[in-house]
Coordinates of C-alpha atoms and ligand atoms in Angstrom, one line a residue:
X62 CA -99.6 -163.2 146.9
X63 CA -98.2 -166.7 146.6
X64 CA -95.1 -166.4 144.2
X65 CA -92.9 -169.2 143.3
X66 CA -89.4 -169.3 145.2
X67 CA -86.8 -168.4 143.7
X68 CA -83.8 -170.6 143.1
X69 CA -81.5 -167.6 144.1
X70 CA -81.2 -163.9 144.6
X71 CA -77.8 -162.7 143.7
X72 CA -77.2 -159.5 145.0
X73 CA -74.7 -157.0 143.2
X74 CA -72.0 -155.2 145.9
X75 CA -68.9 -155.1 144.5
X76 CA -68.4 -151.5 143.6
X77 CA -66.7 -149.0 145.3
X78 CA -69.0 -145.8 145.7
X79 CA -67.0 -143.4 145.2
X80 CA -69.3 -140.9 144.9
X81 CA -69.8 -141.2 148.9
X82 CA -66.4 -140.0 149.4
X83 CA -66.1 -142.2 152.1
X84 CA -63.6 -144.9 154.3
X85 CA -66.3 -146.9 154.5
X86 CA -68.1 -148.9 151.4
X87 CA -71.1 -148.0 149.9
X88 CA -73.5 -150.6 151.1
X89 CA -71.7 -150.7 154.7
X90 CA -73.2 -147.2 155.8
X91 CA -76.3 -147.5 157.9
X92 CA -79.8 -146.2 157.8
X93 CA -81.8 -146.4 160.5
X94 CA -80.1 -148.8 162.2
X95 CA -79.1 -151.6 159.5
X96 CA -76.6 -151.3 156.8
X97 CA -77.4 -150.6 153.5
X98 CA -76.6 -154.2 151.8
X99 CA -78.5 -155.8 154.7
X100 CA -81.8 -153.4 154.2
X101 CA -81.7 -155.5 150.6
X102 CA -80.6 -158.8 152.2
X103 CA -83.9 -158.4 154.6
X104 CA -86.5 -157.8 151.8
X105 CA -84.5 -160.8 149.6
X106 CA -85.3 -162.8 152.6
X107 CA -88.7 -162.3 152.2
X108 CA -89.0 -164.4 149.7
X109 CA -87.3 -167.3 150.9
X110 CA -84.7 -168.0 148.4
X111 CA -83.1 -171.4 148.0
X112 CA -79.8 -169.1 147.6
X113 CA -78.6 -165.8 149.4
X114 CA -75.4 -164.6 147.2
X115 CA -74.3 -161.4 147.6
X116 CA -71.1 -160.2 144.9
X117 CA -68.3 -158.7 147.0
X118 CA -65.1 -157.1 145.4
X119 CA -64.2 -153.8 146.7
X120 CA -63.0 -153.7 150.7
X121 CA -64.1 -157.5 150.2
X122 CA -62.2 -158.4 153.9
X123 CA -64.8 -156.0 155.2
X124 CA -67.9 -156.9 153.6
X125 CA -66.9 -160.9 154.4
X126 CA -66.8 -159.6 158.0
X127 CA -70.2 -157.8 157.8
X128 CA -71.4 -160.5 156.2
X129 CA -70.8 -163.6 158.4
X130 CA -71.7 -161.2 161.6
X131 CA -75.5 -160.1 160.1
X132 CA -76.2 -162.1 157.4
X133 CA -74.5 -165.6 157.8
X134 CA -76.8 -167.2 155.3
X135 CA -75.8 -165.0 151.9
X136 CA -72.8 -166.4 150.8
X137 CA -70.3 -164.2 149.4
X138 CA -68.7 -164.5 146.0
X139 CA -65.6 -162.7 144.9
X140 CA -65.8 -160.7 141.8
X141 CA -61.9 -160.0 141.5
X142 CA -61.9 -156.8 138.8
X143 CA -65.3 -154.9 138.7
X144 CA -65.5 -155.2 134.8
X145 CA -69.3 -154.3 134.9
X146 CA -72.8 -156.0 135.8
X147 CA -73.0 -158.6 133.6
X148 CA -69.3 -160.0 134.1
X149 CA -70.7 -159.9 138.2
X150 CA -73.3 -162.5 137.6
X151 CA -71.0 -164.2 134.9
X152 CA -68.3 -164.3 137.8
X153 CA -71.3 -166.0 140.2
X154 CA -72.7 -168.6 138.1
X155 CA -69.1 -169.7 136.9
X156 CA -68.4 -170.4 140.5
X157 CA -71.8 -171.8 141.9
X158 CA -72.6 -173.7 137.8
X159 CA -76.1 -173.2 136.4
X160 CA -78.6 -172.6 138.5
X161 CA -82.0 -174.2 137.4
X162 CA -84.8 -172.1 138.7
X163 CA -85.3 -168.2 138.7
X164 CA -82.5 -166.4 139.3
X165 CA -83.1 -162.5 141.3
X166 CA -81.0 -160.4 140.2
X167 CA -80.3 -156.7 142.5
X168 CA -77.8 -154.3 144.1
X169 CA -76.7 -153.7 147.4
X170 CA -77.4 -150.3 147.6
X171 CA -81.5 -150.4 147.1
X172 CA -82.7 -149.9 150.2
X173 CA -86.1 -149.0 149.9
X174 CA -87.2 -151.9 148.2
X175 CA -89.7 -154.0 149.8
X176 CA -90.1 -157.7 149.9
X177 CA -93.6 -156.9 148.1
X178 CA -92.8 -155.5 144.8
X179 CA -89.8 -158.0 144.7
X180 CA -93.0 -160.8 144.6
X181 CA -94.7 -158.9 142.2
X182 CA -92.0 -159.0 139.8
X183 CA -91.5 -162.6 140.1
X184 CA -95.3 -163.2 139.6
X185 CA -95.4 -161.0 136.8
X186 CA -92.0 -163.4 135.6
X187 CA -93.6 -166.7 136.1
X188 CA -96.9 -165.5 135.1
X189 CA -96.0 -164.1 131.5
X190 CA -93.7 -167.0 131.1
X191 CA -90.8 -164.7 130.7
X192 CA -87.2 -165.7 130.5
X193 CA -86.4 -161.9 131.8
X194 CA -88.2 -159.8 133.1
X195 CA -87.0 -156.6 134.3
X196 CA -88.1 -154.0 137.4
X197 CA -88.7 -150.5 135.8
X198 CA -89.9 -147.5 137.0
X199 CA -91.5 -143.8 135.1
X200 CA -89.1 -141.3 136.7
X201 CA -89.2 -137.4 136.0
X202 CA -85.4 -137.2 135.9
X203 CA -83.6 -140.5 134.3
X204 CA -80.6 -139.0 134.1
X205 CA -77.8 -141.4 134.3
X206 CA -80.1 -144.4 134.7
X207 CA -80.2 -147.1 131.8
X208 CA -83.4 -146.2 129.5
X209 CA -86.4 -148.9 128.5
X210 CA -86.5 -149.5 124.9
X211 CA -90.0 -150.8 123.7
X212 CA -91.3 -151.1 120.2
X213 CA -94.5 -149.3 119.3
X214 CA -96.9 -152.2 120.1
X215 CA -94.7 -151.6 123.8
X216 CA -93.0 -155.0 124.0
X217 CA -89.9 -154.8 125.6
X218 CA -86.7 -154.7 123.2
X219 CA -84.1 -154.2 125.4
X220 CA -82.2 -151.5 128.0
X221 CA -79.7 -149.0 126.7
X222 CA -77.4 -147.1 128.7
X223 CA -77.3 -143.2 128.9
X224 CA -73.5 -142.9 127.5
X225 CA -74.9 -145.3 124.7
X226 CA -78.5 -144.1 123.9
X227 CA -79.4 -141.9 121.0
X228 CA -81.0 -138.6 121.9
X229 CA -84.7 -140.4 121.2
X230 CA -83.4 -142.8 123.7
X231 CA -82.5 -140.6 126.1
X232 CA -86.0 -138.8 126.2
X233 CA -87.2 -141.7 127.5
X234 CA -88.6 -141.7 131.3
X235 CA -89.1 -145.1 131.7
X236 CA -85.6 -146.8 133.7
X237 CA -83.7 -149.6 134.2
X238 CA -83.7 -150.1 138.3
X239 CA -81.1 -152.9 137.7
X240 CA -83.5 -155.5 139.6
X241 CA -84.5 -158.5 137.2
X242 CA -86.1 -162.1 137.4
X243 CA -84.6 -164.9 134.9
X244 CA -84.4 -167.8 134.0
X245 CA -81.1 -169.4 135.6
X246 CA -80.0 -171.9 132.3
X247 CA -81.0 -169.0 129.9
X248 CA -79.2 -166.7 132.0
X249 CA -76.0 -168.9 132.3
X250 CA -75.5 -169.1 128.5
X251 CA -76.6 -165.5 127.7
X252 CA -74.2 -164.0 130.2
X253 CA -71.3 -165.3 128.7
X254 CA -72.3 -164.0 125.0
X255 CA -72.4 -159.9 126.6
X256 CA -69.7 -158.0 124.5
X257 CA -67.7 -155.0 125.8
X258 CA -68.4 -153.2 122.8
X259 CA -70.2 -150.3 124.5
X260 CA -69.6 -146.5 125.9
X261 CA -67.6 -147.8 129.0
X262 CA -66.2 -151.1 127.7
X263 CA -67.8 -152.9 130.5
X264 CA -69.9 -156.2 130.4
X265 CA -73.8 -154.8 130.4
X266 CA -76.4 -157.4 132.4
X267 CA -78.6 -155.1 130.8
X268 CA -77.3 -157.0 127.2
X269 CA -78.5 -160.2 128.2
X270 CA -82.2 -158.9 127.5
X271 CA -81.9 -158.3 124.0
X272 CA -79.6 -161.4 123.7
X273 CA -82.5 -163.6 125.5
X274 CA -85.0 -161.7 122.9
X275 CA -83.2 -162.5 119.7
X276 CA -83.0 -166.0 120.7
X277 CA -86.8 -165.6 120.1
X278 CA -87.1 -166.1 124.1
X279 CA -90.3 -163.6 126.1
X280 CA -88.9 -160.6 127.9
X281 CA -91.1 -158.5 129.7
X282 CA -91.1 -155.8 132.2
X283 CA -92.7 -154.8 135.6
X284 CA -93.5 -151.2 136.2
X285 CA -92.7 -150.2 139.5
X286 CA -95.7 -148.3 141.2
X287 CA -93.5 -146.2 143.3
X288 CA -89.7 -145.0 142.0
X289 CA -88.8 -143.7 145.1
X290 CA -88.5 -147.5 145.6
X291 CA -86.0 -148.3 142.9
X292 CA -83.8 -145.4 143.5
X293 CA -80.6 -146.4 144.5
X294 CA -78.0 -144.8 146.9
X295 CA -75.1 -143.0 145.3
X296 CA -74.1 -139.8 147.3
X297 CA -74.8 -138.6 150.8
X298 CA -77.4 -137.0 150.0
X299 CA -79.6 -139.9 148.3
X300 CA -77.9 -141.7 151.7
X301 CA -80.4 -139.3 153.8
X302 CA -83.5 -139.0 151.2
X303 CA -83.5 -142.9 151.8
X304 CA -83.3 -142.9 155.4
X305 CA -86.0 -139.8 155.6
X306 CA -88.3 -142.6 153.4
X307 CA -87.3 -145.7 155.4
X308 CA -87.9 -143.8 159.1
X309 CA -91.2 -142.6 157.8
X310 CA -91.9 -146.1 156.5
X311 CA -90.9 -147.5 160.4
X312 CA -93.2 -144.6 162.1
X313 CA -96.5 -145.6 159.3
X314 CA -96.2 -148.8 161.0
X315 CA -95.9 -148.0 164.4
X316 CA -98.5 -145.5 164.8
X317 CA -100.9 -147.6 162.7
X318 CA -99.8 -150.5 165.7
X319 CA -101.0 -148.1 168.4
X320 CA -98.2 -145.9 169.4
X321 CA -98.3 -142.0 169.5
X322 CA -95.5 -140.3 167.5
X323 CA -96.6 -136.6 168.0
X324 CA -93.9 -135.2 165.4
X325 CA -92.7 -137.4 162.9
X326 CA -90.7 -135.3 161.4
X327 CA -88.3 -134.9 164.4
X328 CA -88.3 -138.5 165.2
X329 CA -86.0 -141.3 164.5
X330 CA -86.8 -145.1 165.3
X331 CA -84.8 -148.2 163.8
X332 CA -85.9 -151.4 162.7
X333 CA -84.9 -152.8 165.5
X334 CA -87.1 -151.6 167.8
X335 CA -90.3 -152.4 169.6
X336 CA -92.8 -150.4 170.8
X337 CA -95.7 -151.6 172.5
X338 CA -99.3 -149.7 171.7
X339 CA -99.7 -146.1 173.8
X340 CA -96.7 -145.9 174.1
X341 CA -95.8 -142.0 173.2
X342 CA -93.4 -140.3 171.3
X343 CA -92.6 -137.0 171.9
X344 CA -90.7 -134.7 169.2
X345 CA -87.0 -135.2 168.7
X346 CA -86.3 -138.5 170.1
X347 CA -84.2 -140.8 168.4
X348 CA -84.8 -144.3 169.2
X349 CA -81.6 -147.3 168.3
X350 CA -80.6 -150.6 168.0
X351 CA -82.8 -153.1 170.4
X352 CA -84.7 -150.6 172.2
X353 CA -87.9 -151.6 174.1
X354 CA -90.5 -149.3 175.3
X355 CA -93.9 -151.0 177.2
X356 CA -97.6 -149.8 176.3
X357 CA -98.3 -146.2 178.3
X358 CA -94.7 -145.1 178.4
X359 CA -93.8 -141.8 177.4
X360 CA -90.4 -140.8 175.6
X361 CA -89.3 -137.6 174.5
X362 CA -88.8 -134.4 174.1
X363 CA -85.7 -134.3 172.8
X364 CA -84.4 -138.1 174.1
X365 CA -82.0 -140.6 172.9
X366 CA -82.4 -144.4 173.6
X367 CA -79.8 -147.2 172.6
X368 CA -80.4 -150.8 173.0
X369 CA -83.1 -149.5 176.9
X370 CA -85.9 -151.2 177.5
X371 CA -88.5 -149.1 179.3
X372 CA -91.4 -150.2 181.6
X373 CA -95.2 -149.6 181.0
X374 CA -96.0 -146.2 182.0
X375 CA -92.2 -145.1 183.0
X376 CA -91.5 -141.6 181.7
X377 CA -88.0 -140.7 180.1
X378 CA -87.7 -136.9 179.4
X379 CA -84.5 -134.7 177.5
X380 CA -82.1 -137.6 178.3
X381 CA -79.6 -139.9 176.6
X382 CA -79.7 -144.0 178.0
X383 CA -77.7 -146.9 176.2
X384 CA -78.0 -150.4 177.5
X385 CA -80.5 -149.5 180.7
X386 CA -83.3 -151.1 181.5
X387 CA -86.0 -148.5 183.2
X388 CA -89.0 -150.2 185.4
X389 CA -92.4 -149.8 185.0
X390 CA -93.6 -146.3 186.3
X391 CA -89.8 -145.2 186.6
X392 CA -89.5 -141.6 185.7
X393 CA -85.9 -140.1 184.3
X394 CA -84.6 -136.8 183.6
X395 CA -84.4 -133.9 182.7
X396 CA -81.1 -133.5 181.6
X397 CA -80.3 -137.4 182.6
X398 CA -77.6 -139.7 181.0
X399 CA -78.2 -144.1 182.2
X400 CA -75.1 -146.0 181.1
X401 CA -74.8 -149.5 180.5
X402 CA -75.6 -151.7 183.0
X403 CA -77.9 -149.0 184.8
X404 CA -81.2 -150.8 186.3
X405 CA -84.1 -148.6 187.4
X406 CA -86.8 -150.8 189.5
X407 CA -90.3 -149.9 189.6
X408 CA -91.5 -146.3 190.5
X409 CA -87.5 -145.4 190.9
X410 CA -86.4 -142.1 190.0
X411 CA -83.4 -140.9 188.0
X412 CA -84.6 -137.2 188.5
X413 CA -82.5 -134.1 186.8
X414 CA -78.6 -134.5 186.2
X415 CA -78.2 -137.9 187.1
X416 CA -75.3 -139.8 185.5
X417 CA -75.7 -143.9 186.3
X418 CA -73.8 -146.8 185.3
X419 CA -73.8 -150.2 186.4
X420 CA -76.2 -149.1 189.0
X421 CA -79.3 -151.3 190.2
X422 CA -81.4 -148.9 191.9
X423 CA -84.3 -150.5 193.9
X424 CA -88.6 -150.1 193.8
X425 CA -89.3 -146.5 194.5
X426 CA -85.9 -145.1 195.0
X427 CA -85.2 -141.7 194.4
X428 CA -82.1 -140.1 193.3
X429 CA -83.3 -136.6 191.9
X430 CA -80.4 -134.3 191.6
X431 CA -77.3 -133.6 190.1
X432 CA -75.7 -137.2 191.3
X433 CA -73.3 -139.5 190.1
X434 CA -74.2 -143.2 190.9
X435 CA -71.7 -146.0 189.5
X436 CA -70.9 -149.5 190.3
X437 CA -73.8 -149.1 193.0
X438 CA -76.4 -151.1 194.9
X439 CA -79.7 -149.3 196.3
X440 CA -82.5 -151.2 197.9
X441 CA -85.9 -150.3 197.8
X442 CA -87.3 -146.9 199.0
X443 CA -83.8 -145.3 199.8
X444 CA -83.5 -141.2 199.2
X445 CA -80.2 -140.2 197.6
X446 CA -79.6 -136.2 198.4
X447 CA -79.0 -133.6 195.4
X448 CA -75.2 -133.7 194.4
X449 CA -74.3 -137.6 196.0
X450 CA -71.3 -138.7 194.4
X451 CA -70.8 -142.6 194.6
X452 CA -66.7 -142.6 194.4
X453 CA -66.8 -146.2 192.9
X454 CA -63.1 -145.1 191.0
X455 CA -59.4 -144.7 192.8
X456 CA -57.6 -144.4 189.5
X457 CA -56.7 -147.8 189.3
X458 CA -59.7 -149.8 190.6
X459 CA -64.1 -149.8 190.2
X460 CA -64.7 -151.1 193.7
X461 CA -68.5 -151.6 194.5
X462 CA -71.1 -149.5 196.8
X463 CA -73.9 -150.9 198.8
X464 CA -77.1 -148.9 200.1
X465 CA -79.6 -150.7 201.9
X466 CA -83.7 -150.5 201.4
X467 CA -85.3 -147.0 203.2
X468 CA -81.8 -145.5 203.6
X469 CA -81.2 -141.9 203.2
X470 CA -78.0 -140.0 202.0
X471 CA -77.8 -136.5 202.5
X472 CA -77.3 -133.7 200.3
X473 CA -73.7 -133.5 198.9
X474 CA -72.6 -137.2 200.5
X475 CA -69.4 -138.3 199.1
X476 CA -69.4 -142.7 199.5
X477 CA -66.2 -143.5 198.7
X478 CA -65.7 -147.2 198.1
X479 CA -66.2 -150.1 198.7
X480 CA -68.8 -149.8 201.5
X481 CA -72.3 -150.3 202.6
X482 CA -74.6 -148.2 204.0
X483 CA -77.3 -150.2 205.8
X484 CA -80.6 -150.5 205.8
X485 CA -82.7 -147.5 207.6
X486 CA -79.3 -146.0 207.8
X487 CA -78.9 -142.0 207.6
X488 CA -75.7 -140.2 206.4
X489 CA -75.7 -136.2 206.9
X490 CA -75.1 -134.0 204.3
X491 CA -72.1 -132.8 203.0
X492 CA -70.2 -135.6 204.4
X493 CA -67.4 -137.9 203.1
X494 CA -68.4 -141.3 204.1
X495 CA -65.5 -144.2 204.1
X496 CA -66.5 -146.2 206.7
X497 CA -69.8 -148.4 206.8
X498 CA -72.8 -147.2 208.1
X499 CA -74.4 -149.9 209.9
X500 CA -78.4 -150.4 209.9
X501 CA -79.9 -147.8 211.9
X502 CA -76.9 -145.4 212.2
X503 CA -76.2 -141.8 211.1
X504 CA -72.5 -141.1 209.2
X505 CA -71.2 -138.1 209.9
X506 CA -68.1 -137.0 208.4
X507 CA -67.5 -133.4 208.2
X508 CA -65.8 -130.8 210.3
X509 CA -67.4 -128.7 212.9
X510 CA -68.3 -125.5 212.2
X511 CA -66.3 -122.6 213.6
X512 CA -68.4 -119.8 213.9
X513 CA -66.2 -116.2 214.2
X514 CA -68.0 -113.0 215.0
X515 CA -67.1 -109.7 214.0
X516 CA -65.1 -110.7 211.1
X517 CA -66.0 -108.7 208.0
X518 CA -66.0 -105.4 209.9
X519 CA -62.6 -106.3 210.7
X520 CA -61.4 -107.9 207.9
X521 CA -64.0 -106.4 204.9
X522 CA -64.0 -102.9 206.4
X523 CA -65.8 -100.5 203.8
X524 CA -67.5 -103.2 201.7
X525 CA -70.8 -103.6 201.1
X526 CA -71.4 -107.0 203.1
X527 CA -69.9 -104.4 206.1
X528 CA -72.6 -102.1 205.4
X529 CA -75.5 -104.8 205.7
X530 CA -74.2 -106.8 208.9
X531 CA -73.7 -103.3 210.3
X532 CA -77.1 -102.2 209.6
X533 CA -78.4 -106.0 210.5
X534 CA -76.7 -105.5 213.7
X535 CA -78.0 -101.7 214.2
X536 CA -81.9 -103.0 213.6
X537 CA -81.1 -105.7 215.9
X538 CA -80.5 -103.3 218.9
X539 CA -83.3 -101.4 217.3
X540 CA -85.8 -104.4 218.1
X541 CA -84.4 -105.2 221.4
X542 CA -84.8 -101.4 223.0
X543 CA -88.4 -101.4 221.8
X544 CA -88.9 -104.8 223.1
X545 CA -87.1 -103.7 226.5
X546 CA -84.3 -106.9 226.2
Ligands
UD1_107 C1 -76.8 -149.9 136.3 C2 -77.5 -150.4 135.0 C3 -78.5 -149.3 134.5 C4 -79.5 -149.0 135.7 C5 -78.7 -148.7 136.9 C6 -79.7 -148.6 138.1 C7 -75.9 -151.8 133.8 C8 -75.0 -151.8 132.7 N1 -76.5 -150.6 133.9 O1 -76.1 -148.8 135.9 O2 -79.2 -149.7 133.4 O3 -80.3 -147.9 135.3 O4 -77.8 -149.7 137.3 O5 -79.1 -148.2 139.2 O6 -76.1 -152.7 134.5 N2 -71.5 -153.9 140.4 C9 -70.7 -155.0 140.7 N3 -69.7 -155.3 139.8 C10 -69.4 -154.6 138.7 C11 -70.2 -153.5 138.4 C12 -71.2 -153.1 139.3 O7 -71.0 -155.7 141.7 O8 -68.5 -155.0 138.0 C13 -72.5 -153.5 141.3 C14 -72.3 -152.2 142.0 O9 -71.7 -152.4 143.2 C15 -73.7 -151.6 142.1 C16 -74.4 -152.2 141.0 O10 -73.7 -153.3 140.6 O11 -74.3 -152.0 143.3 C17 -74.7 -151.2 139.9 O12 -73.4 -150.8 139.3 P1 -73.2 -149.4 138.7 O13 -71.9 -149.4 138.2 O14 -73.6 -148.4 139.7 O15 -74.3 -149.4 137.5 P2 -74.9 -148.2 136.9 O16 -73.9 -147.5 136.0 O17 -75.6 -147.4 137.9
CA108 CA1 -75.7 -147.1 140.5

């Protein structure tokens, strides 16, 4: 649908939100991934305003901040004292003048609602030649929502508020979503003739409609097709109905693009991230920020990915990675936590309790069990033992490890750092290795083993353990007299 562009879209944020009972404002908390005033800001974008204008008032430092960090482009007004909706866009277009044009008018905490209807109601506006024309929706429970009066031929008449309707009023289904198209110069001079003369002595925006109509101008109305979509956010618990409607929304779009999300209902994905097509989703991941996955990879169960990019056909099972980047064909987990900085080349493997950070870990490298590996180097098709510990930390200082390509740690290897083990180099198990291990070599670091015979007779008399070793011992003799040794 080709729709003209509006002049501006002024986007109401002012109010506190109390009823969130939170430190945080209202349009600040996030849902999958983006904040609630930028959810709106993104489907306002949509339609290419000449003007982003967003009203700020309450925690204003805070929402500047937001503001100029994700949405540099909607330029933040001050609305000093919130002394209603109407006194908002009064406040606007006393600072910025008339705007010529149509003027957008929503809230901050909307959302749900899509670039899409947003054109539909400035078709509708342009197309009926209204001078408003306001977003409604049929809702089984208005309660506390402003109430659609029409006259019996079902022209619009105006918007009365619940504290102010009449019981008639109030029976009415149809609501006021608080999202309406006008005409900037009518709006200008309307908005300054709003009384306070009302239940909560506040200036309504919801006046200016029956102003604009007995100035004999059009008003009209556009039904929205879905409520859900006009429903704002007021408590936690709208907070969590939106973002069950916005992650379903995300999901509808990626399996329709190809990807398998076997349980939708246990999976989380944010706008932010990309999925390629066969990728697969297994139930209870949660997916955040800039997160990649390539086409055949398989995520999931029960795995949690911030800002990781995995390779085509890696596999990432019951683990938690932030800021890693997993090769193609790399398999993690079960039971695996990648840190920042963690790089997993091709066919590597971060196997079951591995912790990594800052760790490049070369093509077809295996680290499988219970290991720690930070501030590490590994070449290509190197073998890290279960229960490796790479000792990157003194207390004061990271210092760095090096392991070559083909190298092979054994089982419970401390490295302390800094050092390099080189390539084709060996380690044995259970050693504490400080000193390099040149290319080739074997580090072995342990004591001997002493080896003292007789001891738990002597020291465990009466025990169990000197019941076995003695019969051990007695079958022992047993198979040497029938052997004749
Ligand atoms: C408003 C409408 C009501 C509609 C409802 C839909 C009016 C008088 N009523 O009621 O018809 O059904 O929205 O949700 O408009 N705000 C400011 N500055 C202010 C007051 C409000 O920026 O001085 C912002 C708030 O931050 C909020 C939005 O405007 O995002 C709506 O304000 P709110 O007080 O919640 O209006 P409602 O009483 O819900
Ligand atoms: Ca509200």
């Amino acid at each position: 649908m080709s729709v003209p562009r509006p002049a501006a879209v002024v986007v109401l944020a002012a109010g506190e939100g109390t009823r969130m009972r939170s430190r945080t404002p209202k349009v600040l908390h996030e849902l999958c991934g983006r904040a609630l005033v930028d959810h709106m800001l993104t489907a306002a974008r949509g339609l290419t305003p000449e003007r982003l204008i967003v009203v700020i008032g309450h925690e204003r430092e805070r929402m500047r901040e937001h503001l100029s960090a994700t949405g540099p482009d909607a330029y933040p007004i001050v609305q000093q004292e919130q002394r209603g909706t109407g006194h908002a866009v009064r406040t606007v277009l006393e600072e910025v003048g008339t705007i010529s044009g149509t003027v957008l008018v929503t809230y901050g905490d909307t959302p749900l609602l899509r670039t899409e209807t947003l054109a539909e109601l400035l078709a509708v506006h342009a197309g009926e030649g209204n001078a408003a024309t306001v977003l409604t929706a049929k809702v089984p429970d208005p309660t506390g929502y402003g109430r659609i009066v029409r006259d019996e031929t079902g022209a619009v008449l105006g918007i009365v508020e619940e504290k102010d309707a009449s019981p008639e009023q109030r029976a009415v289904n149809e609501m006021n979503s608080g999202v309406y198209a006008f005409d900037g110069t009518l709006l200008t001079d309307a908005v300054k003739r709003v009384s306070t003369a009302n239940a909560q002595g506040e200036e309504y925006l919801t006046d200016v409609l029956s102003i604009l109509r007995e100035d004999g101008h059009r008003v009209g109305a556009f039904v929205a097709g879905d409520h859900v979509e006009v429903e704002g956010v007021n408590d936690r618990a709208q907070l969590a109905f939106a973002g069950r409607v916005l992650n379903s929304r995300i999901l509808l779009a990626h399996m329709r693009a190809g990807v398998t999300v076997v349980d939708p209902e246990s999976t989380w994905i944010d706008v932010g991230v990309t999925l390629e097509p066969d990728a697969v989703i297994m139930p209870g991941s949660q997916l955040h920020g800039t997160t990649s996955v390539a086409a055949g990879a398989t995520i999931g169960p029960a795995t949690t990915l911030t800002d990781t990019e995995v390779g085509e056909d890696a596999v990432v099972r019951n683990s938690v990675c932030e800021g890693a980047r997993i090769g193609p064909e790399a398999a993690v987990g079960p039971y695996t936590y990648l840190r920042p900085g963690t790089v997993l080349g091709r066919k590597a493997k971060a196997g079951a309790h591995v912790e990594m950070k800052n760790a490049e870990i070369g093509e077809g490298t295996k680290v499988p069990h219970l290991t720690y590996v930070g501030d590490a180097t590994i070449g290509a098709g190197s073998n890290i033992g279960a229960a490796t510990i790479f000792v990157n930390y003194d207390g004061v200082e990271k210092r760095h490890i090096t392991v070559g390509d083909h190298a092979f740690v054994g089982c419970d290897t401390m490295l302390v750092a800094p050092l390099t083990i080189g390539d084709g180099a060996y380690t044995a198990a259970g050693s504490t290795i400080t000193n390099d291990v040149p290319p080739g070599a074997i580090g072995v670091a342990r004591a001997r083993q002493r080896t003292i015979e007789g001891w738990v007779a002597r020291k465990r008399a009466g025990t169990r353990s000197a019941e076995a070793a003695r019969r051990a011992s007695a079958e022992q003799a047993g198979h040497q007299q029938e052997n004749g040794t």
